[in-house]
Coordinates of C-alpha atoms in Angstrom, one line a residue:
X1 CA -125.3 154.2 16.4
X2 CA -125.8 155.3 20.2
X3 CA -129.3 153.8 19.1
X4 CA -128.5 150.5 18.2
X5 CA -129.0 147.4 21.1
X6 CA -125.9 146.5 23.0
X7 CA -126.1 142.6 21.1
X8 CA -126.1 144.6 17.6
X9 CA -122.7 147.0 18.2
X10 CA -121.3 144.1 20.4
X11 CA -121.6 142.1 16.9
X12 CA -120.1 144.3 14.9
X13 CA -117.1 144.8 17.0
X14 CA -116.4 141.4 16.7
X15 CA -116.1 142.0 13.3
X16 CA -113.7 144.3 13.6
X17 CA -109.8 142.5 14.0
X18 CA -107.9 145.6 13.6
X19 CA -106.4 146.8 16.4
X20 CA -106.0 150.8 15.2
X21 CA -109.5 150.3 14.0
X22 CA -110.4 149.7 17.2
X23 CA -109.0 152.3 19.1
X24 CA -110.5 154.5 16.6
X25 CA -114.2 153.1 17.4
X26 CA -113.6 153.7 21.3
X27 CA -113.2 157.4 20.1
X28 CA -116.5 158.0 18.4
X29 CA -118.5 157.9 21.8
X30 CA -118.2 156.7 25.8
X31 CA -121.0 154.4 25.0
X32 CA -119.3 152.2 21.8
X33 CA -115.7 153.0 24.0
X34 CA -117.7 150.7 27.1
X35 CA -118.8 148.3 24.7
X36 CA -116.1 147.4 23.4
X37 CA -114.0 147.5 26.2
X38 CA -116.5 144.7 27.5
X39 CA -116.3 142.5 24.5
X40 CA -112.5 142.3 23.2
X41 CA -110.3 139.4 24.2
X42 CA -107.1 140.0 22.7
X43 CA -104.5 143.0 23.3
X44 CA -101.0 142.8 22.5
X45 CA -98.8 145.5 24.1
X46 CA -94.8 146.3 23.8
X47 CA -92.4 149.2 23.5
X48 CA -94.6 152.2 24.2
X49 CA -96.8 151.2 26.8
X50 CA -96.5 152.2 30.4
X51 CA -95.1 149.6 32.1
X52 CA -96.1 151.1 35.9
X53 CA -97.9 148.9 38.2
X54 CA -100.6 151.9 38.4
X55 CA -100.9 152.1 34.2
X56 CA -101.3 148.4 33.8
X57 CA -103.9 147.7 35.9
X58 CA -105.6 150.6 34.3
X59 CA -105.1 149.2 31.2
X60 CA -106.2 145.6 32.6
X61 CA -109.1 146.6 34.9
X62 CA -110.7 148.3 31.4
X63 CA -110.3 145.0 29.3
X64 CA -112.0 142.6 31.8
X65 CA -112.8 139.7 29.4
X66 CA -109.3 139.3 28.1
X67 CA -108.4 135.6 27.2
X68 CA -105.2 136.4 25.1
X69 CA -102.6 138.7 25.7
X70 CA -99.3 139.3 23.6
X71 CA -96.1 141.1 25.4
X72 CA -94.0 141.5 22.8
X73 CA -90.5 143.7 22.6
X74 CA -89.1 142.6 19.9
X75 CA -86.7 145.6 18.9
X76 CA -86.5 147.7 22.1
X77 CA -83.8 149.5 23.0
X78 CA -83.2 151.4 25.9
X79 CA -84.5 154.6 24.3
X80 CA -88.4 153.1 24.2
X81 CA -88.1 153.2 28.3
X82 CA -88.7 150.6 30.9
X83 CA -90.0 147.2 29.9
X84 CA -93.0 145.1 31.9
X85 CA -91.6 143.1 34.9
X86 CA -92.7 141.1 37.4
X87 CA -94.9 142.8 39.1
X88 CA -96.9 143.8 35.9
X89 CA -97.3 140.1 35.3
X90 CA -98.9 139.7 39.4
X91 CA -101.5 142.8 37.9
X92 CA -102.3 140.6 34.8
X93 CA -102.9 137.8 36.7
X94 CA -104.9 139.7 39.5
X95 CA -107.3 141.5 36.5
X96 CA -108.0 139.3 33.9
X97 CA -109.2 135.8 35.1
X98 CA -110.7 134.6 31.7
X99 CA -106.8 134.2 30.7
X100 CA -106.2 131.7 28.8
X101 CA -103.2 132.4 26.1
X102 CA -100.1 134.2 27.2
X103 CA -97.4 134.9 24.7
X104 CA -94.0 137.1 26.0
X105 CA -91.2 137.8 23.7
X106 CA -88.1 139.9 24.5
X107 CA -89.3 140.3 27.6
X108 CA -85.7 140.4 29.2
X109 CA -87.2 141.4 32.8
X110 CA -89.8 139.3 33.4
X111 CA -88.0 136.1 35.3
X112 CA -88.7 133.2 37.4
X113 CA -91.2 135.4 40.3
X114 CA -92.8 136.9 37.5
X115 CA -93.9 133.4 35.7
X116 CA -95.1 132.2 39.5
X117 CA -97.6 134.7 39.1
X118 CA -99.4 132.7 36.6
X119 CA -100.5 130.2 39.5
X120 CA -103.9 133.1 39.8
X121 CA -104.4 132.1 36.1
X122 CA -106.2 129.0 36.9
X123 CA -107.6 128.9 33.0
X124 CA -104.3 129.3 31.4
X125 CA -104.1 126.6 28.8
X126 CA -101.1 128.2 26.0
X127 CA -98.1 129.8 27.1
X128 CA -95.9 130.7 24.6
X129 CA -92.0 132.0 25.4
X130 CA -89.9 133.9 22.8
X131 CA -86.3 134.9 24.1
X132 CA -86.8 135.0 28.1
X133 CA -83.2 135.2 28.4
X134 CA -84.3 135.7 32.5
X135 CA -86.2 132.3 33.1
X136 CA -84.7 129.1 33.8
X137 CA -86.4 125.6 34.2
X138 CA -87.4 126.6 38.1
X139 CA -90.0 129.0 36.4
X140 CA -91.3 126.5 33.9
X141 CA -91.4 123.7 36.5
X142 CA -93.9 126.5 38.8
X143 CA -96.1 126.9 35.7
X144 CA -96.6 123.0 34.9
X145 CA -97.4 122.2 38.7
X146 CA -99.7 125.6 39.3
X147 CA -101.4 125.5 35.8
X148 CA -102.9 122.2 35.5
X149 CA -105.1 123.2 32.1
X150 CA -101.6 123.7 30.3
X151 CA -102.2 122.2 26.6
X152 CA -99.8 124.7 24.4
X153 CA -96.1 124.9 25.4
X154 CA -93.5 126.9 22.9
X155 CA -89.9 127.7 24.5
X156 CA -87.7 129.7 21.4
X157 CA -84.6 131.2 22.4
X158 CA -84.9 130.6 26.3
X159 CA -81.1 130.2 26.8
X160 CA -81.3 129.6 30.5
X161 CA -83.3 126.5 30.6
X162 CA -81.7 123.4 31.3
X163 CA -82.7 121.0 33.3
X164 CA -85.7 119.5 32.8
X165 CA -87.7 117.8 35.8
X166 CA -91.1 120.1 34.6
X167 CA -91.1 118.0 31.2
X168 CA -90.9 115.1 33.5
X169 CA -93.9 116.1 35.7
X170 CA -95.6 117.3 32.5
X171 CA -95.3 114.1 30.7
X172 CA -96.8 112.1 34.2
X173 CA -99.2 114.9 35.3
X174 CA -99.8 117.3 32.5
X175 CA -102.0 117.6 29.6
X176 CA -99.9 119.2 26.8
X177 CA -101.2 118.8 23.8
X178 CA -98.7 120.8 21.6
X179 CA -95.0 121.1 22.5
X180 CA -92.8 123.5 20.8
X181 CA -89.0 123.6 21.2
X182 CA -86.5 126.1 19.3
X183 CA -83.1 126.7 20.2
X184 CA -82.8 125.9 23.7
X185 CA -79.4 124.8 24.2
X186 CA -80.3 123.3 27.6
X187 CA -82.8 120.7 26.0
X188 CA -81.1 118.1 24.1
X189 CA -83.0 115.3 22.3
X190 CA -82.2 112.7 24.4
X191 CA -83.5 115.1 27.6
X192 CA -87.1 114.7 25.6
X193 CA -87.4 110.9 26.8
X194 CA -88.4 112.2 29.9
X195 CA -91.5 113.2 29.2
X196 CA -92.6 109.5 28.9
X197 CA -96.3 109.2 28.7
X198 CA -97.2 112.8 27.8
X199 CA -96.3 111.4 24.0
X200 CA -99.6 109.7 24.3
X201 CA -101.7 112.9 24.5
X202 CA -99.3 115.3 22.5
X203 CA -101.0 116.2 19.1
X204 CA -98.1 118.5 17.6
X205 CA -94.7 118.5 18.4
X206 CA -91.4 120.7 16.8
X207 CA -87.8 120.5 18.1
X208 CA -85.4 122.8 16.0
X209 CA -81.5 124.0 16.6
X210 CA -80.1 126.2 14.5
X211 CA -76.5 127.3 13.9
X212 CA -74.0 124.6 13.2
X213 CA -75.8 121.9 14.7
X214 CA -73.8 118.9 13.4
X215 CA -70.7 119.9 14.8
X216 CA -71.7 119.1 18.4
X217 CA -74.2 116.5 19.9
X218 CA -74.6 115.1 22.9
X219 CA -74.9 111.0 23.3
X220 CA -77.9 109.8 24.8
X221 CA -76.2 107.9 27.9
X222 CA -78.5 104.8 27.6
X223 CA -77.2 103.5 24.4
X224 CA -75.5 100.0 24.4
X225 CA -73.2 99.2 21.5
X226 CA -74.7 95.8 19.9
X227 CA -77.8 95.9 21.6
X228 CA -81.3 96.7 20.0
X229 CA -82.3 100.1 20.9
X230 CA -86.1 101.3 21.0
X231 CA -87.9 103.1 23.3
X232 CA -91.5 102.2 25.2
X233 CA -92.7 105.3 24.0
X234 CA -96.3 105.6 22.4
X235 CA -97.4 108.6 20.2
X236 CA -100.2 107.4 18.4
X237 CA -101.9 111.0 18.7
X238 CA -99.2 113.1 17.1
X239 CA -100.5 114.7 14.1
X240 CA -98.5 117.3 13.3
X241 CA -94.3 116.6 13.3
X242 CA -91.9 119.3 12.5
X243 CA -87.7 118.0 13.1
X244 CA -85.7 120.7 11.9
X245 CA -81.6 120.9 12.0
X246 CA -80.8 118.2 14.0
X247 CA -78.9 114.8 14.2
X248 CA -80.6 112.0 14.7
X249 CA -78.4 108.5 14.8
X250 CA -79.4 105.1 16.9
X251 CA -77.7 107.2 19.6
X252 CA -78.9 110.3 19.5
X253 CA -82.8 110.4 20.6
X254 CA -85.2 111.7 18.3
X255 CA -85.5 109.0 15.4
X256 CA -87.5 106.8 17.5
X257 CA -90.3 109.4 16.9
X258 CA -89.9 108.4 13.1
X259 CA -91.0 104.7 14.1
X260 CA -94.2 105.7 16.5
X261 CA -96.0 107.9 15.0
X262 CA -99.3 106.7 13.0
X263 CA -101.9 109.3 12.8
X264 CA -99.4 112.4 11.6
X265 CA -101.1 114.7 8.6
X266 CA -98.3 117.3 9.3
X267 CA -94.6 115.9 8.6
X268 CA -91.4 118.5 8.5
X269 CA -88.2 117.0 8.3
X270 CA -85.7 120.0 7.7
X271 CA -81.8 118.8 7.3
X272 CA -81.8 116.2 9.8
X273 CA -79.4 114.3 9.5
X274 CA -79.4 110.2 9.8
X275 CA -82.3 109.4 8.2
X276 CA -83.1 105.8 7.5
X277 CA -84.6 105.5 4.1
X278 CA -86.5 101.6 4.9
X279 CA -87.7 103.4 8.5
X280 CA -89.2 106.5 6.2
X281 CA -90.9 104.0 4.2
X282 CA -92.4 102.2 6.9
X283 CA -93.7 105.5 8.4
X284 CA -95.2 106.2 4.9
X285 CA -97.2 103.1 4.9
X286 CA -98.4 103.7 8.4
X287 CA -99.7 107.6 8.3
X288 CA -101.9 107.0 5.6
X289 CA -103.9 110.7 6.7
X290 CA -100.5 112.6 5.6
X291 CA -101.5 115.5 3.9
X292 CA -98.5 118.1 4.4
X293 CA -95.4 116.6 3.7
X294 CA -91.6 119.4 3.8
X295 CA -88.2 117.3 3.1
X296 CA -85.7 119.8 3.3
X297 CA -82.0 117.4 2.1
X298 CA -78.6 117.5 1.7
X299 CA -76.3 115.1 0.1
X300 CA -74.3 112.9 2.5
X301 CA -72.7 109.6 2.8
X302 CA -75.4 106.9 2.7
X303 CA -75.1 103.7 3.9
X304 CA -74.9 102.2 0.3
X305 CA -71.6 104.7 0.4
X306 CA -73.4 106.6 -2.7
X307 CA -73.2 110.6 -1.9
X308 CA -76.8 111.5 -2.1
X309 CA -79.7 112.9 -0.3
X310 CA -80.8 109.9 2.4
X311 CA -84.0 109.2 0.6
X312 CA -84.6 108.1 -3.2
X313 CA -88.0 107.3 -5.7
X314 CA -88.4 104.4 -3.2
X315 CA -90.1 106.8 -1.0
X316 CA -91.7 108.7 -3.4
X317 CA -93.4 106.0 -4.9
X318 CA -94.8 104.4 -1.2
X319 CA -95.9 107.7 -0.4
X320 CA -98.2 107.8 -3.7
X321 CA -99.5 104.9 -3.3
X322 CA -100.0 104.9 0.5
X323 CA -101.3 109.1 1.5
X324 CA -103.8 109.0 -0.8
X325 CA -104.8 112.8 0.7
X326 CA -101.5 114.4 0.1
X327 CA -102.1 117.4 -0.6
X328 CA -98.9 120.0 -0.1
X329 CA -95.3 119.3 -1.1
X330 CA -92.4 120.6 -0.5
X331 CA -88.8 119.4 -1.4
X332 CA -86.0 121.2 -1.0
X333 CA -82.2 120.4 -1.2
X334 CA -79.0 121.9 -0.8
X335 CA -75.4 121.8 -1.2
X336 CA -76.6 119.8 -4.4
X337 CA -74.5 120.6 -7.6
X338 CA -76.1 120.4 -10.6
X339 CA -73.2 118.7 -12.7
X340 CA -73.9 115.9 -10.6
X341 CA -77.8 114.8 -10.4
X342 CA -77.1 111.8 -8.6
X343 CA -76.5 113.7 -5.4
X344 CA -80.5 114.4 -5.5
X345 CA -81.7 110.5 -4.7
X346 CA -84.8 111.4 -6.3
X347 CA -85.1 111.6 -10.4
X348 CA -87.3 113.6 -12.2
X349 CA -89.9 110.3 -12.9
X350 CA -90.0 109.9 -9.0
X351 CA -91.5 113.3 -8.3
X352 CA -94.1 113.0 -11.4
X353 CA -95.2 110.2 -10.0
X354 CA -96.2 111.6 -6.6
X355 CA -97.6 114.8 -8.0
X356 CA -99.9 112.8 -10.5
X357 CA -101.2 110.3 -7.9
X358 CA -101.9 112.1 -5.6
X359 CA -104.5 115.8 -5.4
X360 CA -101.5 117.8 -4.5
X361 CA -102.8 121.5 -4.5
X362 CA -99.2 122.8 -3.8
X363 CA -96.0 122.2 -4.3
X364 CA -92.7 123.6 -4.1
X365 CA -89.2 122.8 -5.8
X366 CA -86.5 124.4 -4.4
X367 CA -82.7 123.3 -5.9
X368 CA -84.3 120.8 -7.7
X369 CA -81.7 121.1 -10.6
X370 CA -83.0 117.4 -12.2
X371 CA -86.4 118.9 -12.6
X372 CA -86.7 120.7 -16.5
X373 CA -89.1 121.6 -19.2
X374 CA -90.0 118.0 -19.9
X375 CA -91.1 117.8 -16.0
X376 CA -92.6 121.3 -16.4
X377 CA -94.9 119.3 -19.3
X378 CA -95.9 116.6 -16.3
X379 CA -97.2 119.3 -14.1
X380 CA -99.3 120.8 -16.8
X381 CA -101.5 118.1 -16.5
X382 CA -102.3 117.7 -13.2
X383 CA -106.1 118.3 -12.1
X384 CA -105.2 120.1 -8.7
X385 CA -102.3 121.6 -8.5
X386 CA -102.7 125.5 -7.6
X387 CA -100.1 126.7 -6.5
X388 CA -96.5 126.1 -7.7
X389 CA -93.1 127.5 -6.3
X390 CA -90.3 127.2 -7.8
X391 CA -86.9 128.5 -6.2
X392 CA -83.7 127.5 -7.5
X393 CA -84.6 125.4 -10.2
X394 CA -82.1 126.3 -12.9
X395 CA -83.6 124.0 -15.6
X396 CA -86.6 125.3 -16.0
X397 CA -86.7 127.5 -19.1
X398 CA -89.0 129.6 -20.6
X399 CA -90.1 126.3 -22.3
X400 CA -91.4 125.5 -18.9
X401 CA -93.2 128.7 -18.3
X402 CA -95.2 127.9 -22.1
X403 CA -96.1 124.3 -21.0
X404 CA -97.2 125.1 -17.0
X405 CA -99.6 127.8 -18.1
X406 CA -101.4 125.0 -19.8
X407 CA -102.0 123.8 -16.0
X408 CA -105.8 123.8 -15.8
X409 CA -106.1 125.0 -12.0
X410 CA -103.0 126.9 -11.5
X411 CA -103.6 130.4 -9.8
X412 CA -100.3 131.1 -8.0
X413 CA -96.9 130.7 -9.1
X414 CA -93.3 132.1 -6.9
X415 CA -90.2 132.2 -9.1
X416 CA -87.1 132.6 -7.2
X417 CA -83.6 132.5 -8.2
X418 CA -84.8 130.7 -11.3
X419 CA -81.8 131.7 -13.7
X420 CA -83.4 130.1 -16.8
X421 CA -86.5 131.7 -17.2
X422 CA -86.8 135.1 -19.0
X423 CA -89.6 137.6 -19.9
X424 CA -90.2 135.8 -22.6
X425 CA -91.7 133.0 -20.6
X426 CA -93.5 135.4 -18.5
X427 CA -95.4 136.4 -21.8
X428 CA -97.0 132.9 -21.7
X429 CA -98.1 133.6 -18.6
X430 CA -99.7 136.9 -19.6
X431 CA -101.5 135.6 -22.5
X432 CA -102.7 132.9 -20.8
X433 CA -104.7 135.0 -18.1
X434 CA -104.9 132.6 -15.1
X435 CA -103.0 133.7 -12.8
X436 CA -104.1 135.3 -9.6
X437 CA -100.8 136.3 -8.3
X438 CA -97.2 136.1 -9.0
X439 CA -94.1 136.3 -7.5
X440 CA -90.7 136.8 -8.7
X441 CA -87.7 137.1 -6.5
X442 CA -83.9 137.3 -7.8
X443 CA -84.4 135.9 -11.1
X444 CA -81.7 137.7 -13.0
X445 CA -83.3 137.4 -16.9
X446 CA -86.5 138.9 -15.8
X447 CA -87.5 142.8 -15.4
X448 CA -89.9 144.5 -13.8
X449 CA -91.9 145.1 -17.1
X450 CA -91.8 141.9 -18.0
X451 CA -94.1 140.9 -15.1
X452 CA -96.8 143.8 -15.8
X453 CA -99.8 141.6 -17.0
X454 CA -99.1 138.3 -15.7
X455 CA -101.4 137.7 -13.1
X456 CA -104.0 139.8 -10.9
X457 CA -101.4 140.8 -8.2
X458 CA -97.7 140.9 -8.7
X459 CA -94.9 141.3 -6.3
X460 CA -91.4 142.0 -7.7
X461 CA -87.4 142.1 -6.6
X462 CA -84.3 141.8 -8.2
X463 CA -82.7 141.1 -4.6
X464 CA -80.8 137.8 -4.5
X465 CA -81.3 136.1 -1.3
X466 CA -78.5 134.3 0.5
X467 CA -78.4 131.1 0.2
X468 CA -78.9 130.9 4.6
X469 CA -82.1 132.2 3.4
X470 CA -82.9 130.5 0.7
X471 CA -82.7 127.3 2.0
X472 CA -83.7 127.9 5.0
X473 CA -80.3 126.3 6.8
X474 CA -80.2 129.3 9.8
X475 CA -77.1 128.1 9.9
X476 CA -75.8 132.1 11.4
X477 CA -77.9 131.8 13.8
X478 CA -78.0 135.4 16.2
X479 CA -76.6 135.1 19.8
X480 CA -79.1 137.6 21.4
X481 CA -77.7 138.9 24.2
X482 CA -80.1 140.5 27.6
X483 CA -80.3 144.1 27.3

C-alpha cells in the first residue's frame, strides 16, 4: 500500500465513514496516517478528549481540511473531566478555516465569548445548538452579523435565549435557508413575525415545545378583536414544514404559515392545536408537490361542537385528488377511545381512498382503532405500498396479517402495541416469504418464536412503551439543568 499514488489511498479513505476504522488506518503506517489526516472533513469529539488549549490545536493543526465538526457531551458528568470552553472554540476557529458546519451539544461552558469566536469562520454556513444552557440571544445576534454565509440555524434546548433582535437582522440581512426551533422558552410564535422577509428565502422550517404546551400561551399583542387578521408575510420557498406541540388560534402566530405556503413537499403537523379544517384544504389544493405528509391528532371541541380530531374525509379526499406524488403517510391519533370512532374525524373509506389514489410507498397507522381487517383487504391491493406500520391499531386481527401479505410490494412491516394480532397471523407472513424485515414491539399475543421465519431480518420486544412514547406527545418533557 505505501506503493499506491497519493490520488488512489486518498480515494479509498473516502470510502471509509467509520470513525474507529479510521483511526485504525492512521495506525498501519506514517505515510496512510499523513494522508488521511490531509483528506478527512469531519471529526466529532466529546467526553474523553483533552480539552487544553495546547491538545486542541494539536488535534486541529493535524486535521487542516475540516469543514464539519461535532462537540457533543451528551452524558458527561464530572467524572469524564473538564469540558471544551471558550478558548478551545478561538483554536477551532484559528485552525481550520474550511469550516463550514458546527454542531455543539451539552456543551455547558462554551457561552457568549466563545460563539464570538466564530466571526474567523468566515465560511460557516450551519450552526447547529443542542442544550447551550450558557448562550443567550447576545451570542446568536454576534454570529448572524459576523457570519454572513449562515444558511442552517437549529436552537434545541437553549433556555437562555430570549429576545430576539438577531432573527430580526437575519430575516433583513441574512440568508437562512433552514430554521430549526425546539424548546426555547424565550421564542414564542408570535416573536417569529420578526423575521419578516427572511420567509421568502427559508426552504425548511420546525418550531416544536414540548411539555404541557396548552396550558400556557402567550397572545400575540397585535391582534384586534373583530378585525381581519393576516400577515404580509411571503413564503413561497418553504418546502419542508414541521409544527409540532403547539397552539395556534387567530391570536396566536403560527397559523398564518398554514395559509402561505405553496411549494411544501414536507408537511408535519404534530398535536397542534386550532386547526382549521377549510384553511387545511385550501393548503392541500395549493402544495400540489406534497410528498411527505405526518398528522399527529387529538380529539377536541370543533367548531361544529362535534368532539373529534379537527380534520375529517374532507381532507383526505382533496389531498388525493390534488398531491398526486404523495408518497409517505403517517396518521396518528391520541386520547381517541375506541368505543367511540367518531372521535377519529376520518373513517376507514377516507384513508382507502388516499392510499389507493395516490403511490404511497409508506404509511403508518398509529391508534387508528376504525381501521380493521376489511381495511387490511384495501391495502392488499395497493401497487406501491412498501412499507406499513402499524402501532396501536387494535382492530387489526390476524385476518389482517392473511389479507396484507397478499400486498404485492410489501417488504417491511412494524407491529406495535397491536393487541389483536397473534402468531397465528405471523404464520401468513412466514409462508408468504416477502418480507425483508420485521418488527414487533409490545404486542402481547405474539412470542418470540412466533416471529422466527417471517421476514429476512427480525427485531423483537415484549416491552410496552408508554403511551408519552408511543405517541410521540413529550409531554414529560426533562428540565436539564447546567452541570
Amino acid at each position: 500500500m505505501e506503493d499506491l499514488p497519493e490520488p488512489l489511498l486518498a480515494d479509498i479513505i473516502k470510502r471509509i465513514t467509520v470513525s474507529s476504522d479510521l483511526n485504525s488506518l492512521c495506525l498501519v503506517s506514517k505515510r496512510l496516517c499523513a494522508v488521511e489526516a490531509e483528506h478527512r472533513g469531519a471529526i466529532r469529539v466529546g467526553c474523553g478528549v483533552d480539552p487544553t488549549t495546547e491538545a486542541l490545536t494539536s488535534l486541529f493543526s493535524r486535521f487542516s481540511n475540516l469543514w464539519k465538526v461535532e462537540i457533543n457531551y451528551s452524558g458527561w458528568t464530572p467524572s469524564h473531566g473538564d469540558q471544551v470552553n471558550n478558548q478551545g472554540i478561538l483554536v477551532l476557529s484559528h485552525h481550520c478555516p474550511l469550516l463550514s458546519d458546527l454542531t455543539l451539544s451539552f456543551c455547558a461552558h462554551i457561552d457568549d465569548a466563545g460563539l464570538s469566536y466564530l466571526a474567523y469562520c468566515k465560511k460557516l454556513r450551519s450552526l447547529r445548538l443542542s442544550f447551550a444552557p450558557a448562550i443567550t440571544s447576545t451570542g446568536i445576534f454576534r454570529v448572524a452579523v459576523s457570519c454572513c454565509h449562515l444558511s442552517v440555524l437549529h436552537l434545541v434546548d437553549c433556555i437562555a435565549i430570549e429576545s430576539v433582535e438577531w432573527l430580526d437582522y437575519l430575516g433583513r440581512y441574512g440568508s437562512l435557508e433552514e430554521l430549526v426551533l425546539k424548546d426555547c422558552d424565550g421564542i414564542s410564535q408570535y416573536d417569529l413575525l420578526k423575521f419578516g422577509p427572511g420567509w421568502r428565502k427559508l426552504q425548511r422550517f420546525e418550531f416544536e415545545i414540548n411539555g404541557t404546551y396548552w396550558l400556557s400561551q402567550r397572545p400575540d399583542p397585535s391582534y384586534v378583536v373583530g378585525y381581519p387578521y393576516s400577515y404580509d408575510i411571503c413564503c413561497d420557498n418553504l418546502k419542508d414544514l414541521r409544527l409540532a406541540h403547539i397552539v395556534t388560534k387567530p391570536e396566536i402566530g403560527l397559523r398564518f404559515l398554514l395559509g402561505k405556503c405553496k411549494a411544501l413537499e414536507t408537511l408535519y403537523l404534530e398535536y397542534a392545536i386550532g386547526l382549521n379544517e377549510d384553511e387545511m384544504i385550501a393548503l392541500f389544493q395549493r402544495c400540489c408537490n406534497l410528498k411527505t405528509i405526518s398528522l399527529r391528532l387529538m380529539p377536541l371541541r370543533c367548531e361544529d361542537h362535534w368532539f373529534r380530531t379537527a380534520l375529517t374525509d374532507d381532507s383526505l379526499e382533496v389531498l388525493a385528488l390534488s398531491c398526486p406524488m404523495l408518497q409517505v403517510v403517517e396518521l396518528t391519533f391520541t386520547f381517541c377511545e375506541p368505543s367511540y370512532p367518531t372521535e377519529i374525524g376520518f373513517t376507514q373509506k377516507g384513508i382507502l381512498t388516499l392510499i389507493q389514489s395516490c403511490p404511497i410507498r409508506a404509511l403508518v397507522l398509529n391508534g387508528a382503532s376504525i381501521f380493521d381487517d376489511e381495511g387490511m383487504k384495501g391495502l392488499s391491493s395497493t401497487q406501491f405500498l412498501e412499507k406499513l406500520d402499524l402501532v396501536d391499531c387494535c382492530s387489526i386481527s390476524d385476518a389482517g396479517m392473511y389479507l396484507i401479505a397478499q400486498a404485492p410490494c410489501l417488504s417491511h412491516l412494524t407491529l406495535r402495541e397491536c393487541s389483536s394480532v397473534t402468531d397465528d397471523g405471523l404464520a401468513a407472513l412466514a409462508r408468504s416469504q416477502k418480507l425483508e424485515s420485521l418488527t414487533v414491539i409490545g404486542c402481547r399475543w405474539i412470542s418470540e418464536e412466533g416471529v422466527q421465519g417471517a421476514a429476512k431480518s427480525v427485531c423483537y420486544s415484549s416491552e410496552t412503551e408508554s403511551h408519552d412514547s408511543l405517541k410521540g406527545m413529550n409531554v414529560y418533557r426533562k428540565i436539564r439543568q447546567s452541570p
